[in-house]
Every structure is written in C-alpha cells, then in structure tokens.
Amino acid sequence: YISVEKTLRSLLDNEQYVRGLLQTGESESDLISHFCDGELGKSRIPCVSNGTVSIVLQLFYDDMGTANPLRGQSVMSKVGVFYYVVKNLPDAWNSCFANVHLLALCDTEDLKGHSFGPILNKFCDEMSRLATLGFCGCFPVIGPATVYITLGQVACDNLALNGMLGFVESFSGDYYCTQCYATRDSIKTGFVEECFEMRTAAEYDKDVSGLQGDKDGKRSLHVRGVKRNCELNRLDGFHVTENFTVHIMH
C-alpha cells in the first residue's frame, strides 16, 4: 500500500503539476465533456478556494498477469493492481502514464479468500482523514494551503467493479447491474434509463439488511445482486449506487 498523502505531497511540490490542477474549471457549454461538468464535479471543483485545495480521485482496479514471457502462463501468477488519477487534471494529462498513480498491489488469490475489505479499509481510513483534516503545506503558485482529498468515482471492467463494490460477479442472472435492478428479461426490451428501476442508497440498505438472514438463520448469498456492504460507503460523499461510471470498453 502506498500512501495517497505522500504521493500527492510530492506531486504538489512541482509547479507545472500545480498549474495543471488550476487549468480545469467549469465549462460554459451545456455539454458534459469532463468530470467537473457534472453535478458531482461541480460540487467538488474548483480546485483552489480560500486557502484550500480540493482534489478528487478516480480509483481503478484490475488484474495483471505476471509470468515468464517465454511461457505465457499469466493466469497462474496474477497480481491485483489498485491505482488512481486526479480528476482535477485535464483529461489529456490523465492519458499519460506518469499521472496514473499506484495505490496498492496484492495477490489475487488473497482477494478470493479475504475479498477487497483489507485493502479498501486501509484506503478508507486514510481518505477519511484526508477528507476531514487534510494536510497543510506551502505549494508553488498557490502558497500556504490545506489540501483535502475525496473519492469521486471508481472505474473497472465489469467483473472487477462488481467484485469491488460488493455485487454479484455473474452476468448470466438477474440484478447484476451496479446502477439499476435490470433482469435478464428486462434488458431485452429496455434500452434507456427510464425503463429500469434505479438503485438508491435506501434500497441498497434494505438489500444489505436482507443478507443477515431470515428468522430461521438462513443467510442469502445475495439480495437483488448485493453480496456485501462495500467498504467505500464509509467515505462521505461516496456511495456505490451513485457511482455512475461505465467502462467504455465493456
């Protein structure tokens, strides 16, 4: 695990990087072309205001196959990789690998046994502190300021996203969507949001409560697609049902 605070302290010592943070502002167009153009982005950005710096992260997760290139058996030695980008930066900057920052590495076999909890809890502990207390410093261009950091989005491929957010990881049944209560039958006829019942925080809490089991002590494997309460819900301003991010390649 690599501290988010230590990474961003190092980045904010670079004048060019700070100027990049200041480039992104609210667009005058009605089109959404950047994170800051949406409702969530508008509530978190502008970046600098009254001696404070607000930084929003987008978290990613994916498996990485590591193997002898002459053998190619990558599935035998897979490493789970958690990384993030700073959404305040222009999108062109975030397309550069130098602005994609490593958060944690783990053995994917450990995830099968212990799920995402141990890593996400460590991340949430640090992010809760950074969102409420932040860290202080004297930075180029900005000068003395307190930096606050929050989580804005989580983006993965479908399988990884469902696993991290605590939803079912099978896409052949019902209720596999993290945003709505779509079923196998309803997706054959519905093609716009209005055709589906969207997930809400209140309904999500009911689904989580249903996992505790009935009066006979029988515990459900999932309730309407929810397998467990996601650790990221501990963070103020973030809830899995409001994570409106779809992986464009899936």
Protein backbone atom coordinates (compact mmCIF):
# COMPACT_ATOMS: atom_id res chain seq x y z
CA TYR A 1 0.00 0.00 0.00
CA ILE A 2 1.32 3.43 -0.98
CA SER A 3 0.10 6.46 0.97
CA VAL A 4 -2.11 8.82 -1.05
CA GLU A 5 -0.92 11.75 1.04
CA LYS A 6 2.76 11.06 0.39
CA THR A 7 2.15 10.75 -3.35
CA LEU A 8 0.19 13.99 -3.61
CA ARG A 9 2.59 15.91 -1.37
CA SER A 10 5.35 15.02 -3.81
CA LEU A 11 3.26 15.99 -6.84
CA LEU A 12 2.21 19.34 -5.37
CA ASP A 13 5.85 20.34 -4.96
CA ASN A 14 6.02 20.52 -8.76
CA GLU A 15 5.00 23.92 -10.14
CA GLN A 16 3.96 22.54 -13.53
CA TYR A 17 1.69 20.00 -11.86
CA VAL A 18 0.02 22.67 -9.72
CA ARG A 19 -0.61 24.80 -12.81
CA GLY A 20 -2.21 21.75 -14.42
CA LEU A 21 -4.62 21.45 -11.49
CA LEU A 22 -5.65 25.07 -11.97
CA GLN A 23 -6.42 24.60 -15.67
CA THR A 24 -9.68 22.72 -15.14
CA GLY A 25 -12.73 24.84 -14.44
CA GLU A 26 -16.46 24.82 -15.05
CA SER A 27 -17.30 24.72 -18.74
CA GLU A 28 -19.56 27.37 -20.27
CA SER A 29 -21.09 24.73 -22.56
CA ASP A 30 -24.14 22.62 -21.73
CA LEU A 31 -22.25 19.54 -22.88
CA ILE A 32 -20.55 17.26 -20.36
CA SER A 33 -17.01 16.81 -21.59
CA HIS A 34 -15.16 16.46 -18.28
CA PHE A 35 -15.81 15.21 -14.76
CA CYS A 36 -16.13 18.78 -13.46
CA ASP A 37 -19.07 19.44 -15.84
CA GLY A 38 -21.35 17.01 -14.00
CA GLU A 39 -23.22 17.59 -10.73
CA LEU A 40 -20.67 15.70 -8.65
CA GLY A 41 -17.75 17.51 -10.23
CA LYS A 42 -19.34 20.92 -9.76
CA SER A 43 -19.77 20.19 -6.06
CA ARG A 44 -16.07 19.24 -5.64
CA ILE A 45 -14.26 21.56 -8.09
CA PRO A 46 -12.99 24.41 -8.40
CA CYS A 47 -9.74 23.20 -7.03
CA VAL A 48 -8.50 26.22 -5.05
CA SER A 49 -10.71 28.39 -2.83
CA ASN A 50 -9.94 30.49 0.26
CA GLY A 51 -6.65 28.82 1.08
CA THR A 52 -7.90 25.27 0.50
CA VAL A 53 -7.20 22.83 -2.31
CA SER A 54 -9.87 20.22 -3.14
CA ILE A 55 -8.60 17.18 -5.01
CA VAL A 56 -10.90 14.44 -6.33
CA LEU A 57 -9.62 10.95 -7.14
CA GLN A 58 -10.85 8.29 -9.51
CA LEU A 59 -9.95 4.80 -8.31
CA PHE A 60 -9.27 1.86 -10.63
CA TYR A 61 -8.68 -1.84 -10.12
CA ASP A 62 -7.62 -4.61 -12.49
CA ASP A 63 -5.72 -7.87 -12.55
CA MET A 64 -2.26 -8.03 -14.08
CA GLY A 65 -0.80 -11.27 -15.37
CA THR A 66 2.86 -11.72 -14.44
CA ALA A 67 4.80 -14.60 -15.94
CA ASN A 68 7.95 -15.64 -17.77
CA PRO A 69 7.34 -14.16 -21.25
CA LEU A 70 8.63 -17.38 -22.83
CA ARG A 71 5.90 -19.43 -21.17
CA GLY A 72 2.89 -17.11 -21.23
CA GLN A 73 1.03 -18.71 -18.31
CA SER A 74 -0.02 -15.35 -16.88
CA VAL A 75 -3.16 -16.68 -15.20
CA MET A 76 -1.02 -18.65 -12.73
CA SER A 77 0.58 -15.55 -11.23
CA LYS A 78 -1.94 -12.70 -11.24
CA VAL A 79 -1.43 -9.54 -9.24
CA GLY A 80 -4.27 -7.22 -8.26
CA VAL A 81 -3.41 -3.59 -9.02
CA PHE A 82 -5.16 -0.60 -7.43
CA TYR A 83 -4.33 2.79 -8.95
CA TYR A 84 -5.88 6.23 -9.34
CA VAL A 85 -5.86 9.50 -11.25
CA VAL A 86 -6.58 13.06 -10.10
CA LYS A 87 -9.82 14.18 -11.76
CA ASN A 88 -8.92 17.87 -11.38
CA LEU A 89 -6.33 17.48 -14.13
CA PRO A 90 -7.22 17.92 -17.82
CA ASP A 91 -8.12 14.61 -19.46
CA ALA A 92 -5.13 14.87 -21.78
CA TRP A 93 -2.83 14.85 -18.75
CA ASN A 94 -4.53 11.79 -17.29
CA SER A 95 -3.95 9.88 -20.52
CA CYS A 96 -0.24 9.92 -19.64
CA PHE A 97 1.04 7.03 -17.50
CA ALA A 98 3.07 9.48 -15.40
CA ASN A 99 -0.22 10.76 -13.95
CA VAL A 100 -1.58 7.31 -13.10
CA HIS A 101 -0.51 6.58 -9.53
CA LEU A 102 -0.14 3.24 -7.80
CA LEU A 103 -2.18 2.71 -4.63
CA ALA A 104 -1.68 -0.96 -3.78
CA LEU A 105 -0.66 -4.39 -5.05
CA CYS A 106 -1.94 -7.75 -3.84
CA ASP A 107 -2.05 -11.41 -4.79
CA THR A 108 -5.40 -12.10 -6.47
CA GLU A 109 -5.58 -15.40 -4.57
CA ASP A 110 -5.74 -13.36 -1.36
CA LEU A 111 -8.72 -11.45 -2.76
CA LYS A 112 -10.55 -14.72 -3.30
CA GLY A 113 -10.09 -15.62 0.35
CA HIS A 114 -10.38 -12.23 2.05
CA SER A 115 -12.23 -10.13 -0.57
CA PHE A 116 -11.41 -6.42 -1.02
CA GLY A 117 -12.01 -5.47 2.61
CA PRO A 118 -8.43 -5.38 3.98
CA ILE A 119 -7.20 -3.05 1.23
CA LEU A 120 -10.30 -0.87 0.93
CA ASN A 121 -10.49 -0.40 4.70
CA LYS A 122 -6.91 0.84 4.76
CA PHE A 123 -7.69 3.18 1.85
CA CYS A 124 -10.88 4.42 3.58
CA ASP A 125 -9.03 5.10 6.83
CA GLU A 126 -6.58 7.37 5.03
CA MET A 127 -9.20 9.00 2.79
CA SER A 128 -11.49 9.76 5.75
CA ARG A 129 -8.64 11.63 7.41
CA LEU A 130 -7.67 13.45 4.22
CA ALA A 131 -11.28 14.47 3.55
CA THR A 132 -11.83 15.95 7.02
CA LEU A 133 -8.41 17.09 8.22
CA GLY A 134 -6.40 17.19 5.01
CA PHE A 135 -2.73 18.16 5.09
CA CYS A 136 -1.06 21.56 5.10
CA GLY A 137 1.87 22.91 3.14
CA CYS A 138 3.27 25.79 1.12
CA PHE A 139 2.94 24.96 -2.56
CA PRO A 140 4.13 26.59 -5.81
CA VAL A 141 1.72 29.15 -7.33
CA ILE A 142 -0.86 28.55 -4.55
CA GLY A 143 1.25 29.36 -1.48
CA PRO A 144 0.17 28.20 2.02
CA ALA A 145 -2.89 25.97 1.76
CA THR A 146 -4.71 22.99 3.24
CA VAL A 147 -5.28 20.12 0.82
CA TYR A 148 -8.44 18.00 1.10
CA ILE A 149 -8.82 14.79 -0.88
CA THR A 150 -12.02 12.89 -1.66
CA LEU A 151 -13.05 9.90 -3.77
CA GLY A 152 -15.19 10.82 -6.77
CA GLN A 153 -15.51 7.67 -8.86
CA VAL A 154 -14.50 4.02 -9.12
CA ALA A 155 -13.87 2.58 -12.59
CA CYS A 156 -13.04 -1.02 -13.51
CA ASP A 157 -14.12 -3.60 -16.02
CA ASN A 158 -17.48 -5.18 -15.23
CA LEU A 159 -16.19 -8.16 -13.27
CA ALA A 160 -13.75 -6.15 -11.14
CA LEU A 161 -16.26 -3.37 -10.48
CA ASN A 162 -18.93 -5.79 -9.26
CA GLY A 163 -16.39 -7.56 -7.07
CA MET A 164 -15.03 -4.38 -5.51
CA LEU A 165 -18.44 -2.79 -4.92
CA GLY A 166 -19.90 -5.97 -3.43
CA PHE A 167 -22.30 -7.06 -6.19
CA VAL A 168 -22.74 -10.47 -7.80
CA GLU A 169 -19.97 -11.37 -10.24
CA SER A 170 -22.12 -13.48 -12.56
CA PHE A 171 -23.69 -11.74 -15.55
CA SER A 172 -25.95 -14.61 -16.60
CA GLY A 173 -28.56 -14.00 -13.88
CA ASP A 174 -30.68 -11.09 -12.67
CA TYR A 175 -29.70 -7.89 -10.84
CA TYR A 176 -26.05 -7.85 -11.91
CA CYS A 177 -26.01 -4.12 -12.70
CA THR A 178 -24.49 -1.80 -10.11
CA GLN A 179 -26.78 1.07 -11.14
CA CYS A 180 -30.22 -0.48 -11.58
CA TYR A 181 -32.35 -3.57 -10.96
CA ALA A 182 -32.13 -4.91 -14.50
CA THR A 183 -33.06 -8.55 -15.12
CA ARG A 184 -32.27 -10.91 -17.97
CA ASP A 185 -35.72 -10.33 -19.44
CA SER A 186 -35.90 -6.55 -18.98
CA ILE A 187 -32.62 -5.86 -20.77
CA LYS A 188 -34.04 -7.43 -23.93
CA THR A 189 -36.68 -4.73 -24.28
CA GLY A 190 -35.39 -1.73 -22.31
CA PHE A 191 -32.68 0.50 -23.73
CA VAL A 192 -32.96 3.78 -21.78
CA GLU A 193 -32.70 4.60 -18.08
CA GLU A 194 -36.43 5.25 -17.71
CA CYS A 195 -37.15 1.58 -18.43
CA PHE A 196 -35.43 0.43 -15.26
CA GLU A 197 -35.71 0.92 -11.52
CA MET A 198 -32.52 2.66 -10.43
CA ARG A 199 -30.69 1.60 -7.28
CA THR A 200 -30.80 4.09 -4.41
CA ALA A 201 -28.94 4.26 -1.11
CA ALA A 202 -32.16 3.50 0.79
CA GLU A 203 -32.98 0.41 -1.29
CA TYR A 204 -29.35 -0.68 -1.10
CA ASP A 205 -29.51 -0.58 2.71
CA LYS A 206 -32.62 -2.80 2.58
CA ASP A 207 -30.76 -5.28 0.37
CA VAL A 208 -27.79 -5.32 2.75
CA SER A 209 -30.11 -5.90 5.69
CA GLY A 210 -31.61 -8.86 3.88
CA LEU A 211 -28.21 -10.54 3.85
CA GLN A 212 -28.35 -11.02 7.62
CA GLY A 213 -30.66 -13.98 7.19
CA ASP A 214 -34.27 -14.83 7.93
CA LYS A 215 -35.86 -15.94 11.20
CA ASP A 216 -34.58 -19.48 10.62
CA GLY A 217 -30.99 -18.21 10.42
CA LYS A 218 -30.61 -18.88 6.71
CA ARG A 219 -28.34 -16.33 5.08
CA SER A 220 -28.84 -15.33 1.45
CA LEU A 221 -25.88 -15.38 -0.90
CA HIS A 222 -27.14 -12.13 -2.35
CA VAL A 223 -30.22 -9.92 -2.24
CA ARG A 224 -31.12 -8.34 -5.57
CA GLY A 225 -27.49 -8.61 -6.62
CA VAL A 226 -25.92 -7.24 -3.40
CA LYS A 227 -23.46 -9.67 -1.78
CA ARG A 228 -21.98 -7.42 0.92
CA ASN A 229 -21.83 -3.83 2.07
CA CYS A 230 -18.97 -2.11 0.26
CA GLU A 231 -16.27 -0.60 2.47
CA LEU A 232 -16.14 2.51 0.27
CA ASN A 233 -19.57 3.54 1.56
CA ARG A 234 -17.75 4.68 4.71
CA LEU A 235 -16.47 7.70 2.79
CA ASP A 236 -18.51 10.90 2.99
CA GLY A 237 -19.87 11.92 -0.39
CA PHE A 238 -19.47 8.49 -1.97
CA HIS A 239 -21.96 5.66 -2.32
CA VAL A 240 -21.80 2.70 -4.66
CA THR A 241 -25.31 3.36 -6.02
CA GLU A 242 -24.18 6.83 -7.15
CA ASN A 243 -21.03 5.60 -8.88
CA PHE A 244 -22.26 6.36 -12.41
CA THR A 245 -19.19 5.13 -14.22
CA VAL A 246 -19.32 2.66 -17.09
CA HIS A 247 -16.15 1.15 -18.55
CA ILE A 248 -16.26 2.20 -22.20
CA MET A 249 -14.56 -0.99 -23.43
CA HIS A 250 -17.09 -3.27 -21.69
